[in-house]
PDB file of C-alpha atoms in Angstrom:
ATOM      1  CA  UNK A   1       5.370 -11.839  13.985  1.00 94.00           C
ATOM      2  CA  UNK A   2       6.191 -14.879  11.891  1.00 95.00           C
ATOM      3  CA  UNK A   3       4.915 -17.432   9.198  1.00 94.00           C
ATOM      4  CA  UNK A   4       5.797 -20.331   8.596  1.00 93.00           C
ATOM      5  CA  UNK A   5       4.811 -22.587   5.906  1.00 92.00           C
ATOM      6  CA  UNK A   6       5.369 -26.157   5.956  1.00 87.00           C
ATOM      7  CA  UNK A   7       9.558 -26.382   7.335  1.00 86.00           C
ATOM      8  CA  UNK A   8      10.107 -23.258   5.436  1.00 89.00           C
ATOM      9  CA  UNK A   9       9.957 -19.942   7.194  1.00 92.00           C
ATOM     10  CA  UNK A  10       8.421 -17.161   5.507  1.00 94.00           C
ATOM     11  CA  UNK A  11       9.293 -14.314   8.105  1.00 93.00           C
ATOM     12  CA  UNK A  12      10.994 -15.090  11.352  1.00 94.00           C
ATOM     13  CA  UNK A  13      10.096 -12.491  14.205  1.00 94.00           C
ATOM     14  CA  UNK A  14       9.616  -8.966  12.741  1.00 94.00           C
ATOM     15  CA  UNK A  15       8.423  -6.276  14.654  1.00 94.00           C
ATOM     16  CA  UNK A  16       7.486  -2.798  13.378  1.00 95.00           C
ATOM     17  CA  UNK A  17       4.931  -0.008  14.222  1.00 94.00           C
ATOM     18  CA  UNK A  18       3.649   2.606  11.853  1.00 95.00           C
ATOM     19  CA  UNK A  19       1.924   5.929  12.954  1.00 93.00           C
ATOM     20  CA  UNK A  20      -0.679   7.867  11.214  1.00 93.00           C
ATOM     21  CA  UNK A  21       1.149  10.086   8.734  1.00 93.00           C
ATOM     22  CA  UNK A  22       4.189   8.104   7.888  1.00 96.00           C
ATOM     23  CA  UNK A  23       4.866   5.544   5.460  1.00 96.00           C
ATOM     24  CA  UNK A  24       6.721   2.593   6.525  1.00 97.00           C
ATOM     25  CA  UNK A  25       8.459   0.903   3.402  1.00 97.00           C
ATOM     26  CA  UNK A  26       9.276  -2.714   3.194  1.00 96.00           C
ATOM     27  CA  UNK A  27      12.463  -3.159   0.686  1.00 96.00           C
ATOM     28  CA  UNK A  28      13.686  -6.257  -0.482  1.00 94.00           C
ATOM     29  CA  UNK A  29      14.542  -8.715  -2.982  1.00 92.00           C
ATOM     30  CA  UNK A  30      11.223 -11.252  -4.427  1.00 90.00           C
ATOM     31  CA  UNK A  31      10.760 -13.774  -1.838  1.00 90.00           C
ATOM     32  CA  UNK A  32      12.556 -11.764   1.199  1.00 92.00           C
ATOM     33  CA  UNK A  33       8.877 -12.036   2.720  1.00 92.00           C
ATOM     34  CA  UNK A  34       7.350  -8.458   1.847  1.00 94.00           C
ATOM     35  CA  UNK A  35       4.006  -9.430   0.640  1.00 93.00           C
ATOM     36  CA  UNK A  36       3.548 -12.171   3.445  1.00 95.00           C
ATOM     37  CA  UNK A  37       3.788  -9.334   5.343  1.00 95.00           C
ATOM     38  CA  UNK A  38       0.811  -7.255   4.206  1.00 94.00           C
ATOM     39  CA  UNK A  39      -1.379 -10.064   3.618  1.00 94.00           C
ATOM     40  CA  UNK A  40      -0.686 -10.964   7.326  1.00 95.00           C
ATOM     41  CA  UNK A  41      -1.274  -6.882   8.606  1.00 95.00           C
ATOM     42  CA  UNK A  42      -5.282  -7.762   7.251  1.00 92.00           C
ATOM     43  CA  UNK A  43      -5.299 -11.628   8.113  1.00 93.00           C
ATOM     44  CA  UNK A  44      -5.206 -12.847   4.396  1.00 93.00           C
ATOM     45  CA  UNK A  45      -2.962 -15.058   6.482  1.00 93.00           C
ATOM     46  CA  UNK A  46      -2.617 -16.250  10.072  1.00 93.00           C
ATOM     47  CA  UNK A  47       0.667 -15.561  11.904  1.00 94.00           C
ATOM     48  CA  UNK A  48       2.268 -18.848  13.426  1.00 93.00           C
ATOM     49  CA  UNK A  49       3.249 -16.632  16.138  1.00 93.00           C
ATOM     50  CA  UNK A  50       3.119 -13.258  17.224  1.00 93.00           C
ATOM     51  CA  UNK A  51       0.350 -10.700  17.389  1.00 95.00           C
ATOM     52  CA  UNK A  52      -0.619  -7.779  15.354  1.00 95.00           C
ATOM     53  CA  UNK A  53      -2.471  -4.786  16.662  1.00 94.00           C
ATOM     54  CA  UNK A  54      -4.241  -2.086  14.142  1.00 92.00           C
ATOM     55  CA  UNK A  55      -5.711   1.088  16.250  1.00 89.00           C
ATOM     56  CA  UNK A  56      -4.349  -0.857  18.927  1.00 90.00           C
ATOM     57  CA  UNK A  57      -6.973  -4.258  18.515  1.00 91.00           C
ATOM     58  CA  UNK A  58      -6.115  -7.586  18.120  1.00 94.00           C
ATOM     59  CA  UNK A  59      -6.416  -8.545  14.593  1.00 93.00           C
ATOM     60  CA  UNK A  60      -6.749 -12.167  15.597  1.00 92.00           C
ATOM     61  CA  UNK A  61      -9.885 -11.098  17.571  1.00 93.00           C
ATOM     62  CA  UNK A  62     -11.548  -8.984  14.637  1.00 91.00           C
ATOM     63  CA  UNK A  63     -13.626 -10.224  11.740  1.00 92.00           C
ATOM     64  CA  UNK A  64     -11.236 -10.346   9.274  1.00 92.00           C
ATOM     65  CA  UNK A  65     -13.738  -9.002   6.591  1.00 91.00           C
ATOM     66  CA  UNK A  66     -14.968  -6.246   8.609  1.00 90.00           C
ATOM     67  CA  UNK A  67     -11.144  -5.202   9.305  1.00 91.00           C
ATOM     68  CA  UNK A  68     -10.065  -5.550   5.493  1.00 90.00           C
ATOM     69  CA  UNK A  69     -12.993  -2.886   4.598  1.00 87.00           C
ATOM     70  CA  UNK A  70     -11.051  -0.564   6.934  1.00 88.00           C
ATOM     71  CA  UNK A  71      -8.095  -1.311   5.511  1.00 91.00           C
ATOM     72  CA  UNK A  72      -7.243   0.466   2.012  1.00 89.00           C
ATOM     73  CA  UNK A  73      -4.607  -2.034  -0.294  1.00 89.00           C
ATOM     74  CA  UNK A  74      -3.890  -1.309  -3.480  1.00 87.00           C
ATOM     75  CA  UNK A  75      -1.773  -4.431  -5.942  1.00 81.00           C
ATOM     76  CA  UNK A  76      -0.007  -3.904  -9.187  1.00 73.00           C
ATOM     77  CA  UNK A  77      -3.083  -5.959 -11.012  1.00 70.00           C
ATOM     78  CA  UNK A  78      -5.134  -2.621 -10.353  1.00 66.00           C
ATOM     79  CA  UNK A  79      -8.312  -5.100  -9.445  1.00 80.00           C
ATOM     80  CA  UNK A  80     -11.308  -2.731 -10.993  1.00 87.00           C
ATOM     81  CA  UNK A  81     -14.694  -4.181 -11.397  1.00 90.00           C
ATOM     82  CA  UNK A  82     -14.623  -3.691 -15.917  1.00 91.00           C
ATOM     83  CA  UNK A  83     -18.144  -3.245 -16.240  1.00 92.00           C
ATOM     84  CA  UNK A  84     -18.761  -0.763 -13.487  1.00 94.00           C
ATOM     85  CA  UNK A  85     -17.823   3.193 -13.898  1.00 94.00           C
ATOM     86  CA  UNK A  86     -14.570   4.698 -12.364  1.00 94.00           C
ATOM     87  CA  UNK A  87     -16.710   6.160  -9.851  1.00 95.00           C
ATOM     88  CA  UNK A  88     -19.113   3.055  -9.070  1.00 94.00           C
ATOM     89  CA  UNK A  89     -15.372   1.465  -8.353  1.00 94.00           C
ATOM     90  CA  UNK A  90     -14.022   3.981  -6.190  1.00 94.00           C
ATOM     91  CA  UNK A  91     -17.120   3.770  -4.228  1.00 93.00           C
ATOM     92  CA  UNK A  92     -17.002   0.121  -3.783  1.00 92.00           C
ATOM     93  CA  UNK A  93     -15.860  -0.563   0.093  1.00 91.00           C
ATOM     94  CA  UNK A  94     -18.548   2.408   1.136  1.00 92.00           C
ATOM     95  CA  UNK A  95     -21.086   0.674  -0.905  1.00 92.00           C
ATOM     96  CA  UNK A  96     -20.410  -2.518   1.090  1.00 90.00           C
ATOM     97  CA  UNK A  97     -20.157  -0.860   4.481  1.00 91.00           C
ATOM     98  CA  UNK A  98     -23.775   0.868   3.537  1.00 92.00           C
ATOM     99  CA  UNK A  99     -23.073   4.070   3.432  1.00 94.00           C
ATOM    100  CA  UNK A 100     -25.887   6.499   1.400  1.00 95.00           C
ATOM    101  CA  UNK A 101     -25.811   6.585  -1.771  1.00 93.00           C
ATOM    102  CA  UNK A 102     -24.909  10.198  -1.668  1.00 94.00           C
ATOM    103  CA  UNK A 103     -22.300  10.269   0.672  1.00 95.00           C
ATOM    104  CA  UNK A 104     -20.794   7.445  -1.597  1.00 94.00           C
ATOM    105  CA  UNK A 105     -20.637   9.800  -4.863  1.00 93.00           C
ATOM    106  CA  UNK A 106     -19.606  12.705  -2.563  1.00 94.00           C
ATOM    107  CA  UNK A 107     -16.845  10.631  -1.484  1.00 94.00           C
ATOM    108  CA  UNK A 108     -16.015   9.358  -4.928  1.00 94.00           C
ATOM    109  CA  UNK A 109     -16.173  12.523  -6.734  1.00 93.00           C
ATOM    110  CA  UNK A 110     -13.804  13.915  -3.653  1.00 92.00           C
ATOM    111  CA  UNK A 111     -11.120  11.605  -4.232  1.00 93.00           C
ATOM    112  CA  UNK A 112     -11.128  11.534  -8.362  1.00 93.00           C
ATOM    113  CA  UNK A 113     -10.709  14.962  -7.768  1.00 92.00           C
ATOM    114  CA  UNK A 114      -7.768  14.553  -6.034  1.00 89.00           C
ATOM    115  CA  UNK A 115      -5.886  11.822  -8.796  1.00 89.00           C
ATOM    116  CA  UNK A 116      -6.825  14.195 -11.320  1.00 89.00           C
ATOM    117  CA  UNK A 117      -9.740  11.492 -12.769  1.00 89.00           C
ATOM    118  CA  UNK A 118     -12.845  13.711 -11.863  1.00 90.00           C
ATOM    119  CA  UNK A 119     -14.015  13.928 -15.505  1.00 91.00           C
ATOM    120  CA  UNK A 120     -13.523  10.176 -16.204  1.00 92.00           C
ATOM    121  CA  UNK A 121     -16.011   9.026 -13.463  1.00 93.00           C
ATOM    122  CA  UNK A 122     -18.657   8.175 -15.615  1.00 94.00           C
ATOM    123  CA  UNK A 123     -15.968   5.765 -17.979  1.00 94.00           C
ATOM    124  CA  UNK A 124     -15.425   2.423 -17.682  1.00 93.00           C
ATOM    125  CA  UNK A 125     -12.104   1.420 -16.729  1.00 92.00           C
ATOM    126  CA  UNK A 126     -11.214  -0.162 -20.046  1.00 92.00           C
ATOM    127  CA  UNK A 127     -11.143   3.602 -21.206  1.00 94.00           C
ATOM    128  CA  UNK A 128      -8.281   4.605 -18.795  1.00 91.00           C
ATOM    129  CA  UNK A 129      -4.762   4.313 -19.030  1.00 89.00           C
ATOM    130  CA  UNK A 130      -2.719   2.164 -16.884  1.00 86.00           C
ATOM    131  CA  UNK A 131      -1.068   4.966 -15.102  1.00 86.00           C
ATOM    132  CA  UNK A 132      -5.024   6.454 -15.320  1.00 90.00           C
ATOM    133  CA  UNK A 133      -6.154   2.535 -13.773  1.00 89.00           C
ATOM    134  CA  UNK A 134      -3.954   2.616 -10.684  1.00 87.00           C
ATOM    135  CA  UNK A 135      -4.838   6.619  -9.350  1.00 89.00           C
ATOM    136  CA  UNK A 136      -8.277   4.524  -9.406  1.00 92.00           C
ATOM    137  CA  UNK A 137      -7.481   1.947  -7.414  1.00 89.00           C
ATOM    138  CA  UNK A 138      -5.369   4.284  -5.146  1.00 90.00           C
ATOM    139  CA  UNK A 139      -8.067   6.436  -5.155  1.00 91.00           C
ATOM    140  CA  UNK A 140     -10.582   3.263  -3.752  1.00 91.00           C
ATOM    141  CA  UNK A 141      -8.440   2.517  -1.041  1.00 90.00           C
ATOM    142  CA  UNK A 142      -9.075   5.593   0.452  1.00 90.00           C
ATOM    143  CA  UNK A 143     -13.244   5.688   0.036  1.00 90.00           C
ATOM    144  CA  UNK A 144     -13.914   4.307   3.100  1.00 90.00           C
ATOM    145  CA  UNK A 145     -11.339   6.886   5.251  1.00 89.00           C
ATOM    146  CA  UNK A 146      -9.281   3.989   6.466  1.00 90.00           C
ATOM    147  CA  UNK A 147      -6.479   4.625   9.108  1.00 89.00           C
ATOM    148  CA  UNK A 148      -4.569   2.086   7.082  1.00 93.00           C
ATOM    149  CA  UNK A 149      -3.208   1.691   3.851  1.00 92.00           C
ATOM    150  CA  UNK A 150      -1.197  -1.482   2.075  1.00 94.00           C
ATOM    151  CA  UNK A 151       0.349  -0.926  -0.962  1.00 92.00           C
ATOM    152  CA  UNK A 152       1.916  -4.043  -2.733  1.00 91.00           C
ATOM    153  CA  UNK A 153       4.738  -2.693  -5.323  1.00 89.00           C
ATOM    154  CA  UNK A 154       1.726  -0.667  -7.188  1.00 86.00           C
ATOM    155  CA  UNK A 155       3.236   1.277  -9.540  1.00 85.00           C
ATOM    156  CA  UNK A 156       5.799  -1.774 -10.047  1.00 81.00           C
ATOM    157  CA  UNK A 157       4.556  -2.219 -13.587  1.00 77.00           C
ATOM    158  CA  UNK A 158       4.001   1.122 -15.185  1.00 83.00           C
ATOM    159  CA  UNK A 159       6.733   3.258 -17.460  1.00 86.00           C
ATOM    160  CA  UNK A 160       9.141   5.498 -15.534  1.00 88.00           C
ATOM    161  CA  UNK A 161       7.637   8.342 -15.823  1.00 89.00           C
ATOM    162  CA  UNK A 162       4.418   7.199 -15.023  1.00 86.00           C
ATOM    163  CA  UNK A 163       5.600   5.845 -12.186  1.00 88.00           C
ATOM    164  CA  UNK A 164       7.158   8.793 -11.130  1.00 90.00           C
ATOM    165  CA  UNK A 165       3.905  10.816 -11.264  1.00 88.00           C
ATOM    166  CA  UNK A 166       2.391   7.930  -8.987  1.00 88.00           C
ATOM    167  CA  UNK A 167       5.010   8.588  -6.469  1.00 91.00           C
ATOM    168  CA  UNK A 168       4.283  12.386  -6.576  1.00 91.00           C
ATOM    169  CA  UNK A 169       0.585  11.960  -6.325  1.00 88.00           C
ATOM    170  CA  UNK A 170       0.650   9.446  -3.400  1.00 89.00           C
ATOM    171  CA  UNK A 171       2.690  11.843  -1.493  1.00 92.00           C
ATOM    172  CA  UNK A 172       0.492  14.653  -2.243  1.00 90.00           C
ATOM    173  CA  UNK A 173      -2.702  12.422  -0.783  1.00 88.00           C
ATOM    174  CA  UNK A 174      -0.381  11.150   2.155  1.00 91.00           C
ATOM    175  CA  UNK A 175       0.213  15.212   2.958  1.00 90.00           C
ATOM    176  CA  UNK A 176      -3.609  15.332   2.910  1.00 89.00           C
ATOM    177  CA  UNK A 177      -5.327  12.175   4.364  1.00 90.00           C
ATOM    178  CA  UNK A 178      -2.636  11.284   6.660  1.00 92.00           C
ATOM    179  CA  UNK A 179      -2.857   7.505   6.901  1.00 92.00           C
ATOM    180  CA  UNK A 180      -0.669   4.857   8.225  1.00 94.00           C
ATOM    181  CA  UNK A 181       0.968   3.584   5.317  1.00 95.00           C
ATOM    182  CA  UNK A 182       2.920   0.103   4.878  1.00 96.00           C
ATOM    183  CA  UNK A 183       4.494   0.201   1.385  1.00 95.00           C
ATOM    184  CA  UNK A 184       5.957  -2.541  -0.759  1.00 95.00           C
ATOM    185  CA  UNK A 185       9.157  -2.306  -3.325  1.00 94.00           C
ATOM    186  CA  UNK A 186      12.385  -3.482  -4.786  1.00 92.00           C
ATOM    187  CA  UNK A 187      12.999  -0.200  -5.911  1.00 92.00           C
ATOM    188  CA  UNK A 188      15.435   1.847  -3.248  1.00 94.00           C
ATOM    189  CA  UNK A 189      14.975   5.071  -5.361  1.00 93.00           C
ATOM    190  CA  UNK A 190      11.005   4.395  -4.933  1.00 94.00           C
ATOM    191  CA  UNK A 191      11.516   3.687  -0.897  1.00 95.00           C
ATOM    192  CA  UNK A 192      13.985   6.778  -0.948  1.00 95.00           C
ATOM    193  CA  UNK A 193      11.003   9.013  -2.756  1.00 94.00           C
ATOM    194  CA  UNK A 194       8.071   7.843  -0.194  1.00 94.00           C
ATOM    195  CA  UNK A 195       9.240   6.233   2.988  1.00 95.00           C
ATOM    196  CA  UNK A 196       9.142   8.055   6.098  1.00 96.00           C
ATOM    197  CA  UNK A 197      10.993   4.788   7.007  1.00 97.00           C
ATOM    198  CA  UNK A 198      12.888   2.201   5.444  1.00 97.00           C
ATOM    199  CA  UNK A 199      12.897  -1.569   6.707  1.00 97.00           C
ATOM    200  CA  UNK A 200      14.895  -4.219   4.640  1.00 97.00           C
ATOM    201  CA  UNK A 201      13.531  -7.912   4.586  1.00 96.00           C
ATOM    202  CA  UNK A 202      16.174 -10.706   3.686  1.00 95.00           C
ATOM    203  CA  UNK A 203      14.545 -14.166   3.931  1.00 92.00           C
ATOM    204  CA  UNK A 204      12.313 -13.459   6.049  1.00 93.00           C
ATOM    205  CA  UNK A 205      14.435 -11.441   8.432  1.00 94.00           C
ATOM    206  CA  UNK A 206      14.481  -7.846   8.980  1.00 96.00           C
ATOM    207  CA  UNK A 207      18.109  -6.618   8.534  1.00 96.00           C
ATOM    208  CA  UNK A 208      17.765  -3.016   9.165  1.00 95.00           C
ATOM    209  CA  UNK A 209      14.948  -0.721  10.120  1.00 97.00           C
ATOM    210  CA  UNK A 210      15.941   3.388   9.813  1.00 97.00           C
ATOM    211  CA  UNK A 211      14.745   6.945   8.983  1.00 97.00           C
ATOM    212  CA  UNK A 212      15.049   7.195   5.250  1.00 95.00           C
ATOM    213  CA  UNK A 213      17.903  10.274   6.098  1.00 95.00           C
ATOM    214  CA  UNK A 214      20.011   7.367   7.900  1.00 96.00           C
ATOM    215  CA  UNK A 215      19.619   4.599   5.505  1.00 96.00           C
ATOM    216  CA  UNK A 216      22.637   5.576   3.192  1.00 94.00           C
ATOM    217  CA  UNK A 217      24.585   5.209   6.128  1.00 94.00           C
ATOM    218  CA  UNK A 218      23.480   1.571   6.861  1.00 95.00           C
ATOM    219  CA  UNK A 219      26.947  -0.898   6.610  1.00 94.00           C
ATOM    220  CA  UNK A 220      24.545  -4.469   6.266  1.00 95.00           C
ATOM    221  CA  UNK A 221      25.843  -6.335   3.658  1.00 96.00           C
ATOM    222  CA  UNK A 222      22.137  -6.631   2.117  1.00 95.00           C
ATOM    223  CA  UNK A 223      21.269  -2.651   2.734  1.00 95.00           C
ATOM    224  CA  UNK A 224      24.540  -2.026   1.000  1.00 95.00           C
ATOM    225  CA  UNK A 225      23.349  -4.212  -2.371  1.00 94.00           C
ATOM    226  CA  UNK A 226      20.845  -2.162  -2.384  1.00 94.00           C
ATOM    227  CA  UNK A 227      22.625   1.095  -1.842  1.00 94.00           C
ATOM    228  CA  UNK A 228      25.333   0.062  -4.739  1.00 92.00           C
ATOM    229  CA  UNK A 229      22.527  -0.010  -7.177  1.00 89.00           C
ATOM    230  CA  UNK A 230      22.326   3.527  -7.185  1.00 85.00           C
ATOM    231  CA  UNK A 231      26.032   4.673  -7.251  1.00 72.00           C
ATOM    232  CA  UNK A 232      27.051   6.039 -10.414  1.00 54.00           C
TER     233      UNK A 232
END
């Protein structure tokens, strides 16, 4: 797929699949084309060409709000409705697709459960932690049981050891819910943590795509910035 924007181009012919179970991580430096992307995987933006298939349809051809409901994506911003509960938010995309009410606290409850947040379902999320905030929003991208997920550099703004717990968590729900997961960073030790696979983006090209056990090995000149950021 690609984007253009005017006479600049965004991305310029990438191509990637991602199977249920694995995490495909996008690394690369801010404006290499990572977010343009993920807002293009659930038609927040049109492709200029190319085509993108999710469970093997056409975006192009779905209703883009319909598909974004089946799609989980979680931002750095967190995004939680303040005056509803942490449960009322987790339970937001079932809400809208109509599910019972019951099924929709089941569902809720479930997955607070699971980020540790089960007794703070009734707070609002002014109440939480930002660390607490984003297992939340995590947490509501997976209400509806979507075979996708989009993450956007989410933990990009919380302490280190925070973030670190994050990291730990999402691989514990990956082990569990086995999604398709297309994940967002600048961070090689946070794409080294989480990715099943590691792609690197360099304006708007894709300069490498690898198991994470072969990326160390990668001799590109903008893999190996990345991998000298880590040598002690």
């Amino acid at each position: 797929m690609s984007y253009r924007v005017a006479n600049r181009q965004i991305l310029d012919q990438i191509s990637f699949e991602v199977e249920r179970g694995e995490t495909l991580v996008l690394l690369g430096r801010s404006g290499s084309g990572k977010t343009t992307a993920l807002r293009l995987i659930n038609r927040l933006l049109d492709p200029s060409s190319g085509t993108i298939f999710v469970d093997g349809q056409d975006v192009a051809q779905l209703d883009p709000i319909s598909l974004r409901r089946r799609t989980g994506y979680v931002i750095q911003e967190f995004g939680l409705l303040p005056h509803w509960t942490v449960e009322q938010n987790v339970a937001l995309v079932p809400r809208l697709l109509g599910w019972p009410e019951e099924k929709r606290k089941e569902r809720a409850r479930e997955l607070l459960d699971q980020v540790g947040l089960g007794e703070m379902a009734e707070r609002p999320p002014r109440q939480l932690s930002g660390g607490q905030r984003q297992r939340v929003g995590v947490a509501r991208a997976l209400a509806a049981e979507p075979g996708l997920l989009l993450f956007d550099e989410p933990f990009g703004a919380l302490d280190p050891v925070t973030r670190h717990e994050m990291q730990q968590q999402f691989l514990r729900l990956q082990e569990r819910y086995r999604v398709a997961a297309v994940f967002v960073t600048h961070d090689l030790l946070e794409a080294l943590r989480i990715g099943t696979r590691i792609a690197v983006l360099d304006a708007g090209k894709m300069e490498c795509l690898v198991p994470r056990d072969e990326f160390m090995q990668v001799d590109k000149p903008v893999t190996r910035s990345f991998i000298e950021t880590i040598r002690v």
